[in-house]
Structures are given as structure tokens and as C-alpha cells.
CSV table of C-alpha atoms and ligand atoms in Angstrom, one decimal:
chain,number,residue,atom,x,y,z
A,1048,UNK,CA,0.0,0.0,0.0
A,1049,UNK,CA,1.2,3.4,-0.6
A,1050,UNK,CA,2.6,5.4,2.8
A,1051,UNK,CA,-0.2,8.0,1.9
A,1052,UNK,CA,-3.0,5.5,1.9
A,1053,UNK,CA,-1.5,3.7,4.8
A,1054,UNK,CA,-1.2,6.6,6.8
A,1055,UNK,CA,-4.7,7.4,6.1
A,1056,UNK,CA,-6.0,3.7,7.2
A,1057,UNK,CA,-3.6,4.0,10.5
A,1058,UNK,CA,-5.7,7.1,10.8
A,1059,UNK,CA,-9.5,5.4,10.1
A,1060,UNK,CA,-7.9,2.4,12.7
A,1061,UNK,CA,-7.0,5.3,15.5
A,1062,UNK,CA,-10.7,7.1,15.0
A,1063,UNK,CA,-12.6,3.2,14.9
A,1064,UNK,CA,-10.7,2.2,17.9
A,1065,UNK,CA,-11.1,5.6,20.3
A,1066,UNK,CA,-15.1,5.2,18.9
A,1067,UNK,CA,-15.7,1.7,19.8
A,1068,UNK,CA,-14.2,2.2,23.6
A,1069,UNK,CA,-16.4,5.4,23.8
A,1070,UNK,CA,-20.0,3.8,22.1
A,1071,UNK,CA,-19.6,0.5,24.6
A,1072,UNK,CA,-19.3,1.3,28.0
A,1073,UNK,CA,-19.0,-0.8,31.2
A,1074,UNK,CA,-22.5,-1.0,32.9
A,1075,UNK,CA,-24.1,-3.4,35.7
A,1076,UNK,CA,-24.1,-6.9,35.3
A,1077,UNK,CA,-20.4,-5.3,34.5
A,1078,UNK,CA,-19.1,-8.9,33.8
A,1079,UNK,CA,-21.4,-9.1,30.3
A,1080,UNK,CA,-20.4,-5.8,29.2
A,1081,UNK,CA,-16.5,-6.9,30.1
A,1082,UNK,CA,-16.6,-9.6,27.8
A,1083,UNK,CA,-18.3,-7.4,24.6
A,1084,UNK,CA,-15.4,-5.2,25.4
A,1085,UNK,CA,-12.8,-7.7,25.3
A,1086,UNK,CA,-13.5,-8.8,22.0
A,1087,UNK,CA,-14.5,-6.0,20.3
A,1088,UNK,CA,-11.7,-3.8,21.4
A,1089,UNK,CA,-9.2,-6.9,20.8
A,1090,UNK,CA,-7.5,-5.2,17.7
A,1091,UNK,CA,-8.4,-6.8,14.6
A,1092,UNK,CA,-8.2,-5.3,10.8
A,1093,UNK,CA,-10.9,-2.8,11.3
A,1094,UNK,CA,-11.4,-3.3,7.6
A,1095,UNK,CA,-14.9,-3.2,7.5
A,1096,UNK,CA,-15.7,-0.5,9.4
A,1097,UNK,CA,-12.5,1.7,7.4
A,1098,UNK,CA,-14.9,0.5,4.0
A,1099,UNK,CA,-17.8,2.3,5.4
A,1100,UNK,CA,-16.0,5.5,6.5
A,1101,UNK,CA,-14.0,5.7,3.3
A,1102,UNK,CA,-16.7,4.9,0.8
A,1103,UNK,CA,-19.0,7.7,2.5
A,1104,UNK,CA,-16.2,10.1,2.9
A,1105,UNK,CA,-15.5,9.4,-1.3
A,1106,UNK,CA,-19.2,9.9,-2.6
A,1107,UNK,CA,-19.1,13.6,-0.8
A,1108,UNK,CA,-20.7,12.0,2.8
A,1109,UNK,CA,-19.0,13.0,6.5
A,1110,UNK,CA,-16.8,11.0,8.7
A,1111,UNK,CA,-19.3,12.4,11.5
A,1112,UNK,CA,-22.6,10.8,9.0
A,1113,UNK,CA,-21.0,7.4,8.6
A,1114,UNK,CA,-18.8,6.5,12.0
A,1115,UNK,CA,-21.7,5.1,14.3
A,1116,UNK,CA,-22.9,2.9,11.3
A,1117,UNK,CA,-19.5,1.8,10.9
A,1118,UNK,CA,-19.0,1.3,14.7
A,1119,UNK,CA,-22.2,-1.1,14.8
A,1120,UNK,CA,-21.2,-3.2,11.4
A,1121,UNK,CA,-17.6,-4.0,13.4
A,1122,UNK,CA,-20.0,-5.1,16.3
A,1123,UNK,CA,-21.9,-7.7,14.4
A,1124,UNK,CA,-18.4,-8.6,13.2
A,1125,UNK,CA,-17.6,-9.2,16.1
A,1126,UNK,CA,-20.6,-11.3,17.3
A,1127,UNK,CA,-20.1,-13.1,14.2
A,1128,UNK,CA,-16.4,-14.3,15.3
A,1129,UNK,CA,-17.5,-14.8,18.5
A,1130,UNK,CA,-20.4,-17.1,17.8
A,1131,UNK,CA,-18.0,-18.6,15.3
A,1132,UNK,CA,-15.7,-19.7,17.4
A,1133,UNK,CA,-17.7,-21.6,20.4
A,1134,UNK,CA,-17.2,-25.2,20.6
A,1135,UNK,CA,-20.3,-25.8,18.9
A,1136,UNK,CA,-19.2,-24.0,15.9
A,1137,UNK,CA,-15.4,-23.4,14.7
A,1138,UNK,CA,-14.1,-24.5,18.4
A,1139,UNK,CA,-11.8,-22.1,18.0
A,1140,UNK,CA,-8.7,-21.1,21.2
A,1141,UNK,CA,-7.5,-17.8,20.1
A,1142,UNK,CA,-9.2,-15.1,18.1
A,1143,UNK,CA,-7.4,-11.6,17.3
A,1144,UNK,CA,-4.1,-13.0,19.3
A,1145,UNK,CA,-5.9,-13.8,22.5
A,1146,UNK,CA,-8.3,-16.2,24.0
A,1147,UNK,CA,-11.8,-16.7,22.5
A,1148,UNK,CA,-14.5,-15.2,24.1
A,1149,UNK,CA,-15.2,-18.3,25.8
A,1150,UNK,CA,-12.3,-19.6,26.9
A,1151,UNK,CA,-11.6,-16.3,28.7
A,1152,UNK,CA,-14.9,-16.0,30.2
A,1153,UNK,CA,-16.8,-18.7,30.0
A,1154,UNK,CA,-19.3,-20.5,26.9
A,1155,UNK,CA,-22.3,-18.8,28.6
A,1156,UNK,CA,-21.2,-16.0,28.3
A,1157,UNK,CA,-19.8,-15.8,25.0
A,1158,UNK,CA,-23.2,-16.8,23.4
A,1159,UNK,CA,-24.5,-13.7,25.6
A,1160,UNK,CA,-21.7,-11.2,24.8
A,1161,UNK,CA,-22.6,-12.1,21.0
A,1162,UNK,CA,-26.2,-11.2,21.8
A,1163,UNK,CA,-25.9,-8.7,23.3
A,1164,UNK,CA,-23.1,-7.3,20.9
A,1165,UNK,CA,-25.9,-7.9,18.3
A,1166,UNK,CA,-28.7,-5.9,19.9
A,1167,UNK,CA,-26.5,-3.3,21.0
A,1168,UNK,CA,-25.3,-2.1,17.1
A,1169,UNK,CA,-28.9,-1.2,15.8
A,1170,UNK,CA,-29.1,1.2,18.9
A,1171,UNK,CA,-25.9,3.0,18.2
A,1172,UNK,CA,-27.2,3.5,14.4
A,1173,UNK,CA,-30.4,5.0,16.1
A,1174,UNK,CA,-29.3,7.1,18.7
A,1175,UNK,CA,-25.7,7.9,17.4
A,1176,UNK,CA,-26.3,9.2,13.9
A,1177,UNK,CA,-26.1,12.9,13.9
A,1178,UNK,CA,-29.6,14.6,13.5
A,1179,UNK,CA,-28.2,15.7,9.8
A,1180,UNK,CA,-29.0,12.5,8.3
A,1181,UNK,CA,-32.6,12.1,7.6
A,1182,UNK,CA,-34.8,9.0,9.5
A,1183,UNK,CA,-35.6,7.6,6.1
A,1184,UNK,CA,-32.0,7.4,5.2
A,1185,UNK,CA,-31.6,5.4,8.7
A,1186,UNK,CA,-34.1,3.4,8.5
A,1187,UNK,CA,-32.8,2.5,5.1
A,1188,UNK,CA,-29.4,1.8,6.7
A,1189,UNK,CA,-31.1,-0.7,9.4
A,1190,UNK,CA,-32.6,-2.4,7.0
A,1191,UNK,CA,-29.5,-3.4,5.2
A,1192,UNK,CA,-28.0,-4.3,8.8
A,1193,UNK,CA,-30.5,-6.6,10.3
A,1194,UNK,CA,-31.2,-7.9,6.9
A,1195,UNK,CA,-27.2,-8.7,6.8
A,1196,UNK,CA,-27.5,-10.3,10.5
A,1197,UNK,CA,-30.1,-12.7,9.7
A,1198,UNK,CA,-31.0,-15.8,8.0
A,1199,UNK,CA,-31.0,-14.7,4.3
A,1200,UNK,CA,-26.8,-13.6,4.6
A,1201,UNK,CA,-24.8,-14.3,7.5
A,1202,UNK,CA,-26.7,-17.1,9.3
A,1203,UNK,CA,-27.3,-18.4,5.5
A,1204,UNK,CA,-23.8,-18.9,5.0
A,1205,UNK,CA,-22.7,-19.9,8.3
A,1206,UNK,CA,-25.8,-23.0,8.4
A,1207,UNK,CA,-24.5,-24.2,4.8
A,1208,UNK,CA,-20.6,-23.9,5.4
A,1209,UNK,CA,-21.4,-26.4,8.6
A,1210,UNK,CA,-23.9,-28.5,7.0
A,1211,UNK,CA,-20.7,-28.4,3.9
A,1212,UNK,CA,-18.1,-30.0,6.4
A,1213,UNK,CA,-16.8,-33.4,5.3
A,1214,UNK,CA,-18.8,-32.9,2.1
A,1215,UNK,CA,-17.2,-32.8,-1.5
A,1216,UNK,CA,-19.1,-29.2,-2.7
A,1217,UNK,CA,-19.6,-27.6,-6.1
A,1218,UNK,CA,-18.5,-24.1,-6.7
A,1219,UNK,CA,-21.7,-22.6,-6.7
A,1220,UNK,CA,-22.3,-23.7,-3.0
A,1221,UNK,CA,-18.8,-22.6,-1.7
A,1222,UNK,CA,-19.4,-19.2,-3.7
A,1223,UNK,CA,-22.6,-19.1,-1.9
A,1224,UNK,CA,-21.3,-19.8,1.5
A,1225,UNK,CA,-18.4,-17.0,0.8
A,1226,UNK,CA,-20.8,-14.4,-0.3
A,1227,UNK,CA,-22.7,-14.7,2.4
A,1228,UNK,CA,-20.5,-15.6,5.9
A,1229,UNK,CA,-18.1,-13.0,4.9
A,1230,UNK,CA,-18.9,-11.1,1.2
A,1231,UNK,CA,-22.5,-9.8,3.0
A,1232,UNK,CA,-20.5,-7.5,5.6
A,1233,UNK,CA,-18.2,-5.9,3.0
A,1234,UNK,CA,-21.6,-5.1,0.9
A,1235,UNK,CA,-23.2,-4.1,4.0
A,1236,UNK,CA,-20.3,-1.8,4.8
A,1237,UNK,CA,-19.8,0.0,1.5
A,1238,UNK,CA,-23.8,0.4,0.8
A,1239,UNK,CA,-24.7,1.2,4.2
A,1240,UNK,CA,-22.0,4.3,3.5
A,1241,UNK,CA,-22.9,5.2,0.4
A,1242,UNK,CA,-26.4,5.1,1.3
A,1243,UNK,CA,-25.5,7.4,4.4
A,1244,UNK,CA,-23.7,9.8,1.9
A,1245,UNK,CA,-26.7,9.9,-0.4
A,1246,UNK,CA,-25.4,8.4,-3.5
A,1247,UNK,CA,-27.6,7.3,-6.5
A,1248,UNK,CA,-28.9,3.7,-7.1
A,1249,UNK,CA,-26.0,3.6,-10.2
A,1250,UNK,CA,-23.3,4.4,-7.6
A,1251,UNK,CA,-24.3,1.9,-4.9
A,1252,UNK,CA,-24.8,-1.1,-7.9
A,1253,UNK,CA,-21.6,-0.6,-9.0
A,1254,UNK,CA,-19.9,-0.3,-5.3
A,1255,UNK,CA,-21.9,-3.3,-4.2
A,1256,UNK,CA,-20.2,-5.2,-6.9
A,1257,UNK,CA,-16.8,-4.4,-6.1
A,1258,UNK,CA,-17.3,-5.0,-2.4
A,1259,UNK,CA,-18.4,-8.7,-3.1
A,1260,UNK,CA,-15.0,-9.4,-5.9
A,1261,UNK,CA,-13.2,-7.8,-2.4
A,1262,UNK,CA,-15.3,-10.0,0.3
A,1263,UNK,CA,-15.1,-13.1,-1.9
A,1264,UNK,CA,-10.9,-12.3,-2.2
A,1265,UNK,CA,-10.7,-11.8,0.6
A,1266,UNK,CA,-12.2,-15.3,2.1
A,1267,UNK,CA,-10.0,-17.1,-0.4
A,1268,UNK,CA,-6.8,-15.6,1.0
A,1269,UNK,CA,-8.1,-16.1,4.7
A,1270,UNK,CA,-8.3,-19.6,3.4
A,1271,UNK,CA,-5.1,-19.5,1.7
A,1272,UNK,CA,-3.2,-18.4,4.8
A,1273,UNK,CA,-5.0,-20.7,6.6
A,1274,UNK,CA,-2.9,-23.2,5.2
A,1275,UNK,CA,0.3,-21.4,4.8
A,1276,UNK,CA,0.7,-19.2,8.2
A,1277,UNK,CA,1.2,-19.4,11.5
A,1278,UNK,CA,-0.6,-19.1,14.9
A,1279,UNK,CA,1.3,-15.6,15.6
A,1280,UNK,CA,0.8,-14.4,12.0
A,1281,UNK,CA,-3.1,-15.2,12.2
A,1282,UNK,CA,-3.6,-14.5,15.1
A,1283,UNK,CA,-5.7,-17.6,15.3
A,1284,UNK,CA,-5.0,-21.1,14.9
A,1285,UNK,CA,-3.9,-22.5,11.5
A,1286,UNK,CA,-4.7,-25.4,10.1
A,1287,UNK,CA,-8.1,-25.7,11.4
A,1288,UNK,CA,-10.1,-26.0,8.1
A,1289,UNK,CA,-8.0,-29.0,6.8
A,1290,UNK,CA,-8.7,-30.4,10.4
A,1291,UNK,CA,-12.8,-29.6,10.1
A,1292,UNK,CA,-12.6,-31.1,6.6
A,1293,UNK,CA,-13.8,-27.6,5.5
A,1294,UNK,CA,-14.5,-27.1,1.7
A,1295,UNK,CA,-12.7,-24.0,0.6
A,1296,UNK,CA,-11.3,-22.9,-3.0
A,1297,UNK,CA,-8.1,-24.3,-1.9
A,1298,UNK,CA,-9.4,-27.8,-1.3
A,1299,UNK,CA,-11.3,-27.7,-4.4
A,1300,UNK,CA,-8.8,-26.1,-6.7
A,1301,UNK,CA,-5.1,-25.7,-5.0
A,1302,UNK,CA,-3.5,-23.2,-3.6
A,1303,UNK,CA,-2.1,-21.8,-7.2
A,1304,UNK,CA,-5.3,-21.9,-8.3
A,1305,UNK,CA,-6.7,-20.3,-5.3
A,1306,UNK,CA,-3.9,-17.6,-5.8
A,1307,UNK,CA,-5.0,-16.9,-9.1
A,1308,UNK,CA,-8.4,-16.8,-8.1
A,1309,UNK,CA,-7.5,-13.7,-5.8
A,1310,UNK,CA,-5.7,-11.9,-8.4
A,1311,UNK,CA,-8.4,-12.0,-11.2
A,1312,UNK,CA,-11.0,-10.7,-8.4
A,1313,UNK,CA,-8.7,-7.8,-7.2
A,1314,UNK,CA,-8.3,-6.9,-10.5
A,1315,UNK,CA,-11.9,-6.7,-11.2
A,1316,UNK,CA,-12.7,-4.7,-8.2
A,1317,UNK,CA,-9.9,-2.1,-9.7
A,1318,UNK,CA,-11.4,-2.2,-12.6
A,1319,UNK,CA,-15.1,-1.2,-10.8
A,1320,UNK,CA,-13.6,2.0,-9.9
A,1321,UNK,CA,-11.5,2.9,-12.9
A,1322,UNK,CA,-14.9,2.1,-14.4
A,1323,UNK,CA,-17.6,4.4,-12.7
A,1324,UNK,CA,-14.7,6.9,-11.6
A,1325,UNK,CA,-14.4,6.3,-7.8
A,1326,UNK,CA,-11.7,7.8,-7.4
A,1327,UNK,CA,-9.8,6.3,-3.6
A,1328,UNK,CA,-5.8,5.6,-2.9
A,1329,UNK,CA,-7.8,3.8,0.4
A,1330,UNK,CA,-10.0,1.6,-1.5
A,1331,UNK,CA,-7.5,0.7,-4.4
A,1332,UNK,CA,-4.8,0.2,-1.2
A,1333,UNK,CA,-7.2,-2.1,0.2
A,1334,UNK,CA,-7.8,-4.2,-2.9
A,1335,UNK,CA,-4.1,-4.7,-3.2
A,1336,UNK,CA,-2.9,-5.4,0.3
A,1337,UNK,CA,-5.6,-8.1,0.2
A,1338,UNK,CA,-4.0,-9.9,-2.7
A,1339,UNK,CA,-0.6,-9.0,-0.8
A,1340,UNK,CA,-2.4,-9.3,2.4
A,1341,UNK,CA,0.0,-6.9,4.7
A,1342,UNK,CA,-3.0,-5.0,5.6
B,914,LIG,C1,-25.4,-12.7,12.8
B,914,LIG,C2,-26.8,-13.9,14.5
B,914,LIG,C3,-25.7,-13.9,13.6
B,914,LIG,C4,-24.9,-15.0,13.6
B,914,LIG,C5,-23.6,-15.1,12.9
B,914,LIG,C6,-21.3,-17.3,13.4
B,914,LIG,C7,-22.0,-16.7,12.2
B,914,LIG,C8,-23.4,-16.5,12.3
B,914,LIG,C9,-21.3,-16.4,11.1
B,914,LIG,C10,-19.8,-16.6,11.0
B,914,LIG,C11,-19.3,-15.6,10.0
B,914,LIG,C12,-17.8,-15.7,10.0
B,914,LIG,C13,-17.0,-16.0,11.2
B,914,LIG,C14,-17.2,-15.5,8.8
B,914,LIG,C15,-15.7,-15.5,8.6
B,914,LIG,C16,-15.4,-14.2,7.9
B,914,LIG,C17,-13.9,-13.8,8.1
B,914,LIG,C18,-13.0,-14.2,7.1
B,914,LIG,C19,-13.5,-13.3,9.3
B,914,LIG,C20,-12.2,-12.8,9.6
B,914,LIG,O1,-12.2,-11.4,9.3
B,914,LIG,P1,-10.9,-10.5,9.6
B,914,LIG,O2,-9.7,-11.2,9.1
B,914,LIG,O3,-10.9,-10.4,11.2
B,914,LIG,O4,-11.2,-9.1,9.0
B,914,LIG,P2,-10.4,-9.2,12.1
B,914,LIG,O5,-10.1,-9.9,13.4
B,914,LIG,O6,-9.2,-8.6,11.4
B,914,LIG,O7,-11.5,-8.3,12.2
């Protein structure tokens, strides 16, 4: 990435970061709200949240407009990894370089922290959006949230990408469980800002396209490093989707293939932009540090 764009997503990180700590605070039963703390402020890429900011702040739309939306789409992220990684799901030990939610607190209170992680983002939308933005364009912006949450994306793609394990798959099914576990949050997170800035229907087709060639990168090369990284490089443990017998582009087609995969998709998200003139060193940084993936 250039040191201009990476300066600016250090920035976004620094703003997302201070934004989160101040929209969650500790309240009574303190130990629930502890635990949506810890793994929300945990680190992590911040990616989606930077897509939301930085595709609102391109199509003419505030940092102040877009931030609590962007805030509440890294919460359901959140949930998402959290839920992910219980022992009935991914039975996963370390998340974002530390314990899972569950193994530092307990599995009771993961599945609550999730919950509540959940039901907390929609409020931040409502009561956090500055008055500027009209209650049309938030409802609009909830819509594509809990519509994101819930059983026709993210719950869609994590009940066929279990059902899938041990199972030889067809591309169209793995497409359709990368589209929607992880493809649906980038979409989410670009519309929901270009929505917020008021683009036209045109603009937000064309953006909703190159956020699904990103999110469906993106998966592959989480899938690819699966395989070829480390525990301290991840942050979480390798090796687990070979161990789950987890269908992924790399079991179906290689890693070169895989690879190549990646490439052709980054390109055509560049080629989005160039196309309908969006104009962003962030966005174009992004796309390439996720086929590099030094983000
Ligand atoms: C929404 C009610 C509800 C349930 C969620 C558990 C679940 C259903 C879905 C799982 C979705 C999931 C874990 C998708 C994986 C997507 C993915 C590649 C996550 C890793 O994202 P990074 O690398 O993580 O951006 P950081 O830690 O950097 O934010």
C-alpha cells in the first residue's frame, strides 16, 4: 500500500478504535459488558468498518454521518467471530491473538456477549447518527444491517458452510457460502456508507459489486493463509479448516489456483472504480494489500 494511503487507514484504525471504547461502555451486570469489550476492542483489521467510513467520505458524505454505522457493522463482526468460534461451531482457542471469548470468560457468556453485541449495534445507528441525516436514510441503513444479521446472509452462509463439512461441494455452494459468511459485511459496509452519503442507485450497484470481488478475495486468501501461516501471523489457529474437513477454494482447486483466483478478483474490483470513476488511494490500497495481504 502506498505510505499515503497507509497513513490514512492507521488514521480510520485510531478514529474506529477511540469510537468503539467510547459507544460501549461498562454498565451493571459489569461482567457481560466486560466480555463485549474484550472482543471488540481486541485489535483486529478494522477493515470493515474503514470501508464504510471511506466509501462515505468518497461519494461527498462526513466522517461524522457514517462512523456510528460503521461502529455497529464491526459489532456484528464481532458477534459473528464470536459465535464462530464456540465449541459448537469453529471450536476455536484464540481469536485476534488472544483467547476466544469463551475460553476467557466462560461459553455462557460468549453466546450472551454475541447477543448482546448484536442488539447493542442497531441502537448505536439510532441514537448515534447525527440529527443531519434524515430518519428515512436510517431506516434504510437498518434495513441493510438486520437484513445482513439474519437468515438470508450471515446465518445463511454460516448453516450451509457447517452443513458443507466433510462434504465434497460444487463451486456454486462454496461461492454461496463465501458471499454470504463474509462477502454480505463488505456489501453491507460499503452500501450502508454510500447510502448514508446519499449516492444514487448507479453508484451503490456498482460499489456493491466491487465489495463482493473484495469480500469473496478476501475469504479465499483467509483460506489460503489458513494453510500457509502461522498461529502468531493469524492471530488464530492455522490449520483448522484442513482439520474440520472444511471445503474451501483451496481444497477444491489448489493453492495456485486459489492464488490466481485472488488476483483476477482484485483486478476486477480495480477495474469497478476505474470504471464508474471512484476515485480512492484507500479503496485501491485495500484491494491490493488483500491480494498481498500486509493490511
Ligand atoms: C449474525 C446472529 C448472527 C450469527 C452469525 C457465526 C456466524 C453467524 C457467522 C460466521 C461468520 C464468519 C466468522 C465469517 C468469517 C469471515 C472472516 C474471514 C472473518 C475474519 O475477518 P478479519 O480477518 O478479522 O477481518 P479481524 O479480526 O481482522 O476483524
Amino acid at each position: 500500500m502506498q505510505q499515503t494511503a497507509k497513513q490514512q487507514c492507521e488514521n480510520y484504525i485510531k478514529l474506529i478504535e477511540q469510537k468503539l471504547d467510547e459507544f460501549l461502555p461498562v454498565k451493571y451486570p459489569q461482567e457481560i459488558w466486560e466480555s463485549m469489550r474484550y472482543s471488540l476492542l481486541a485489535g483486529g483489521k478494522r477493515l470493515r468498518p474503514m470501508l464504510c467510513l471511506e466509501t462515505c467520505k468518497v461519494l461527498s458524505g462526513s466522517y461524522e454521518q457514517a462512523i456510528p454505522t460503521a461502529c455497529a457493522i464491526e459489532m456484528l463482526h464481532t458477534q459473528s467471530l464470536i459465535h464462530d468460534d464456540l465449541p459448537c461451531m469453529d471450536n476455536d482457542d484464540y481469536r485476534r491473538g488472544k483467547l476466544t471469548n469463551h475460553k476467557k470468560f466462560s461459553e455462557s457468556t460468549a453466546v450472551l456477549a454475541g447477543d448482546a453485541l448484536l442488539s447493542f449495534a442497531p441502537q448505536i445507528i439510532i441514537q448515534k447518527t447525527p440529527e443531519s441525516v434524515t430518519p428515512q436514510t436510517v431506516l434504510k441503513v437498518l434495513e441493510e444491517f438486520l437484513v445482513s444479521a439474519g437468515a438470508e446472509k450471515l446465518i445463511a452462509g454460516q448453516v450451509v458452510d457447517i452443513d458443507s463439512e466433510g462434504k465434497q461441494i460444487d463451486k456454486q455452494t462454496l461461492t454461496f457460502i463465501h458471499e454470504n459468511k463474509t462477502a454480505a459485511l463488505f456489501k453491507l459496509s460499503m452500501r450502508t456508507g454510500a447510502i448514508l452519503a446519499g449516492a444514487g442507485e448507479k453508484t451503490i450497484d456498482a460499489l456493491t459489486l466491487f465489495a463482493e470481488k473484495l469480500g469473496l478475495a478476501f475469504q479465499i486468501m483467509d483460506d489460503i493463509l489458513d494453510v500457509t501461516s502461522t498461529l502468531e501471523e493469524l492471530g488464530k489457529t492455522p490449520g483448522k479448516d484442513i482439520l474440520e474437513e472444511k471445503a474451501t477454494y483451496v481444497s477444491l482447486y489448489g493453492l495456485d489456483e486459489a492464488k490466481k483466483e485472488v488476483s483476477s478478483l482484485c483486478c476486477s474490483a480495480c477495474d469497478i472504480l476505474k470504471e464508474n470513476n471512484i476515485e480512492s488511494e484507500i479503496l485501491t490500497g485495500i484491494v491490493k494489500s488483500i491480494a498481498e495481504r500486509v493490511c
